[in-house]
């Protein structure tokens, strides 16, 4: 599980995923078609601390303070980890292979 930052792509995104392939799938499904860009660009892998820093700087719905943003961030990570662990325990494929944390403001 890693954070993938799409900062060189048409639209910015910060996505948590088990693999780069899953992160690219999430970007393609939610933000923009990657067919042309996919072969040329790769998202940057950043640390959880770097991801949290970017998350705190962003406008997050229902979060007014940095503390609320950090709590929301941590809850989202725990939820993703739990779903991933449950899928492994049950021997099934994870239905949601990625978690989108931030998207380009121009898309909102």
PDB file of C-alpha atoms in Angstrom:
ATOM      1  CA  UNK A   1       0.000   0.000   0.000  1.00  0.00           C
ATOM      2  CA  UNK A   2       1.513   3.280  -1.173  1.00  0.00           C
ATOM      3  CA  UNK A   3       0.519   6.832  -1.934  1.00  0.00           C
ATOM      4  CA  UNK A   4       0.718   7.763  -5.603  1.00  0.00           C
ATOM      5  CA  UNK A   5       0.826  11.420  -6.569  1.00  0.00           C
ATOM      6  CA  UNK A   6      -0.263  12.323 -10.080  1.00  0.00           C
ATOM      7  CA  UNK A   7       1.296  15.762 -10.343  1.00  0.00           C
ATOM      8  CA  UNK A   8       2.619  15.549 -13.919  1.00  0.00           C
ATOM      9  CA  UNK A   9      -0.682  14.392 -15.376  1.00  0.00           C
ATOM     10  CA  UNK A  10      -3.535  16.368 -16.889  1.00  0.00           C
ATOM     11  CA  UNK A  11      -5.249  16.564 -13.482  1.00  0.00           C
ATOM     12  CA  UNK A  12      -3.647  16.341 -10.055  1.00  0.00           C
ATOM     13  CA  UNK A  13      -4.578  13.425  -7.805  1.00  0.00           C
ATOM     14  CA  UNK A  14      -3.359  11.735  -4.639  1.00  0.00           C
ATOM     15  CA  UNK A  15      -4.341   8.073  -4.568  1.00  0.00           C
ATOM     16  CA  UNK A  16      -3.705   5.310  -2.038  1.00  0.00           C
ATOM     17  CA  UNK A  17      -3.407   1.901  -3.689  1.00  0.00           C
ATOM     18  CA  UNK A  18      -1.809  -1.503  -3.318  1.00  0.00           C
ATOM     19  CA  UNK A  19       0.060  -1.099  -6.595  1.00  0.00           C
ATOM     20  CA  UNK A  20       0.866   1.464  -9.249  1.00  0.00           C
ATOM     21  CA  UNK A  21      -1.426  -0.426 -11.622  1.00  0.00           C
ATOM     22  CA  UNK A  22      -4.351  -0.026  -9.199  1.00  0.00           C
ATOM     23  CA  UNK A  23      -3.574   3.678  -8.750  1.00  0.00           C
ATOM     24  CA  UNK A  24      -3.520   4.170 -12.526  1.00  0.00           C
ATOM     25  CA  UNK A  25      -6.835   2.318 -12.780  1.00  0.00           C
ATOM     26  CA  UNK A  26      -8.349   4.664 -10.195  1.00  0.00           C
ATOM     27  CA  UNK A  27      -7.045   7.722 -11.999  1.00  0.00           C
ATOM     28  CA  UNK A  28      -8.384   6.424 -15.300  1.00  0.00           C
ATOM     29  CA  UNK A  29     -11.830   5.598 -13.857  1.00  0.00           C
ATOM     30  CA  UNK A  30     -12.360   8.755 -11.817  1.00  0.00           C
ATOM     31  CA  UNK A  31     -10.310  11.560 -13.355  1.00  0.00           C
ATOM     32  CA  UNK A  32      -9.209  11.185 -16.951  1.00  0.00           C
ATOM     33  CA  UNK A  33      -8.499   8.733 -19.740  1.00  0.00           C
ATOM     34  CA  UNK A  34      -4.842   7.707 -19.582  1.00  0.00           C
ATOM     35  CA  UNK A  35      -4.417   5.862 -22.867  1.00  0.00           C
ATOM     36  CA  UNK A  36      -1.959   8.366 -24.358  1.00  0.00           C
ATOM     37  CA  UNK A  37      -0.280   9.389 -21.118  1.00  0.00           C
ATOM     38  CA  UNK A  38      -0.077   5.924 -19.564  1.00  0.00           C
ATOM     39  CA  UNK A  39       2.985   4.803 -21.490  1.00  0.00           C
ATOM     40  CA  UNK A  40       4.870   8.056 -20.916  1.00  0.00           C
ATOM     41  CA  UNK A  41       4.154   9.111 -17.346  1.00  0.00           C
ATOM     42  CA  UNK A  42       4.273   7.410 -13.987  1.00  0.00           C
ATOM     43  CA  UNK A  43       2.891   8.755 -10.733  1.00  0.00           C
ATOM     44  CA  UNK A  44       5.344   9.632  -7.979  1.00  0.00           C
ATOM     45  CA  UNK A  45       5.386   7.457  -4.875  1.00  0.00           C
ATOM     46  CA  UNK A  46       5.329   9.589  -1.730  1.00  0.00           C
ATOM     47  CA  UNK A  47       5.398   8.775   1.964  1.00  0.00           C
ATOM     48  CA  UNK A  48       2.388   8.793   4.250  1.00  0.00           C
ATOM     49  CA  UNK A  49       3.846  11.868   5.970  1.00  0.00           C
ATOM     50  CA  UNK A  50       4.138  13.720   2.660  1.00  0.00           C
ATOM     51  CA  UNK A  51       0.599  12.698   1.740  1.00  0.00           C
ATOM     52  CA  UNK A  52      -0.718  13.943   5.092  1.00  0.00           C
ATOM     53  CA  UNK A  53       1.062  17.272   4.619  1.00  0.00           C
ATOM     54  CA  UNK A  54      -0.638  17.765   1.243  1.00  0.00           C
ATOM     55  CA  UNK A  55      -3.982  16.631   2.672  1.00  0.00           C
ATOM     56  CA  UNK A  56      -3.783  19.167   5.514  1.00  0.00           C
ATOM     57  CA  UNK A  57      -3.136  21.993   3.032  1.00  0.00           C
ATOM     58  CA  UNK A  58      -6.217  21.108   0.993  1.00  0.00           C
ATOM     59  CA  UNK A  59      -9.848  22.057   1.390  1.00  0.00           C
ATOM     60  CA  UNK A  60     -11.526  18.939   2.796  1.00  0.00           C
ATOM     61  CA  UNK A  61     -15.306  18.711   3.054  1.00  0.00           C
ATOM     62  CA  UNK A  62     -16.539  18.613   6.681  1.00  0.00           C
ATOM     63  CA  UNK A  63     -13.038  19.322   8.050  1.00  0.00           C
ATOM     64  CA  UNK A  64     -12.328  22.802   9.368  1.00  0.00           C
ATOM     65  CA  UNK A  65      -9.092  22.331  11.324  1.00  0.00           C
ATOM     66  CA  UNK A  66      -5.812  20.551  10.649  1.00  0.00           C
ATOM     67  CA  UNK A  67      -6.673  18.146  13.468  1.00  0.00           C
ATOM     68  CA  UNK A  68      -9.953  17.211  11.786  1.00  0.00           C
ATOM     69  CA  UNK A  69      -8.144  16.727   8.474  1.00  0.00           C
ATOM     70  CA  UNK A  70      -5.537  14.492  10.109  1.00  0.00           C
ATOM     71  CA  UNK A  71      -8.241  12.425  11.799  1.00  0.00           C
ATOM     72  CA  UNK A  72     -10.151  12.071   8.511  1.00  0.00           C
ATOM     73  CA  UNK A  73      -6.925  11.076   6.731  1.00  0.00           C
ATOM     74  CA  UNK A  74      -6.106   8.405   9.328  1.00  0.00           C
ATOM     75  CA  UNK A  75      -9.652   6.998   9.302  1.00  0.00           C
ATOM     76  CA  UNK A  76      -9.517   6.672   5.510  1.00  0.00           C
ATOM     77  CA  UNK A  77      -6.193   4.827   5.656  1.00  0.00           C
ATOM     78  CA  UNK A  78      -7.422   2.472   8.379  1.00  0.00           C
ATOM     79  CA  UNK A  79     -10.578   1.754   6.397  1.00  0.00           C
ATOM     80  CA  UNK A  80      -8.580   0.927   3.263  1.00  0.00           C
ATOM     81  CA  UNK A  81      -6.178  -1.311   5.225  1.00  0.00           C
ATOM     82  CA  UNK A  82      -9.110  -3.110   6.867  1.00  0.00           C
ATOM     83  CA  UNK A  83     -10.819  -3.781   3.517  1.00  0.00           C
ATOM     84  CA  UNK A  84      -7.535  -4.993   2.069  1.00  0.00           C
ATOM     85  CA  UNK A  85      -6.872  -7.338   5.020  1.00  0.00           C
ATOM     86  CA  UNK A  86     -10.421  -8.718   4.932  1.00  0.00           C
ATOM     87  CA  UNK A  87     -10.140  -9.471   1.223  1.00  0.00           C
ATOM     88  CA  UNK A  88      -6.889 -11.346   1.848  1.00  0.00           C
ATOM     89  CA  UNK A  89      -8.402 -13.317   4.754  1.00  0.00           C
ATOM     90  CA  UNK A  90     -11.392 -14.324   2.659  1.00  0.00           C
ATOM     91  CA  UNK A  91      -9.305 -15.078  -0.397  1.00  0.00           C
ATOM     92  CA  UNK A  92     -11.253 -12.661  -2.554  1.00  0.00           C
ATOM     93  CA  UNK A  93     -10.233  -9.808  -4.784  1.00  0.00           C
ATOM     94  CA  UNK A  94     -10.437  -6.370  -3.221  1.00  0.00           C
ATOM     95  CA  UNK A  95     -13.450  -4.653  -4.776  1.00  0.00           C
ATOM     96  CA  UNK A  96     -12.066  -1.133  -4.304  1.00  0.00           C
ATOM     97  CA  UNK A  97      -8.386  -1.332  -5.172  1.00  0.00           C
ATOM     98  CA  UNK A  98      -7.693   2.327  -4.550  1.00  0.00           C
ATOM     99  CA  UNK A  99      -8.720   5.233  -2.339  1.00  0.00           C
ATOM    100  CA  UNK A 100      -8.689   8.723  -3.790  1.00  0.00           C
ATOM    101  CA  UNK A 101      -7.579  11.331  -1.264  1.00  0.00           C
ATOM    102  CA  UNK A 102      -7.207  14.477  -3.373  1.00  0.00           C
ATOM    103  CA  UNK A 103      -8.252  15.553  -6.856  1.00  0.00           C
ATOM    104  CA  UNK A 104      -7.572  18.594  -8.977  1.00  0.00           C
ATOM    105  CA  UNK A 105      -9.751  21.485  -7.815  1.00  0.00           C
ATOM    106  CA  UNK A 106     -10.758  22.288 -11.391  1.00  0.00           C
ATOM    107  CA  UNK A 107     -12.767  19.044 -11.443  1.00  0.00           C
ATOM    108  CA  UNK A 108     -14.960  19.992  -8.496  1.00  0.00           C
TER     109      UNK A 108
END
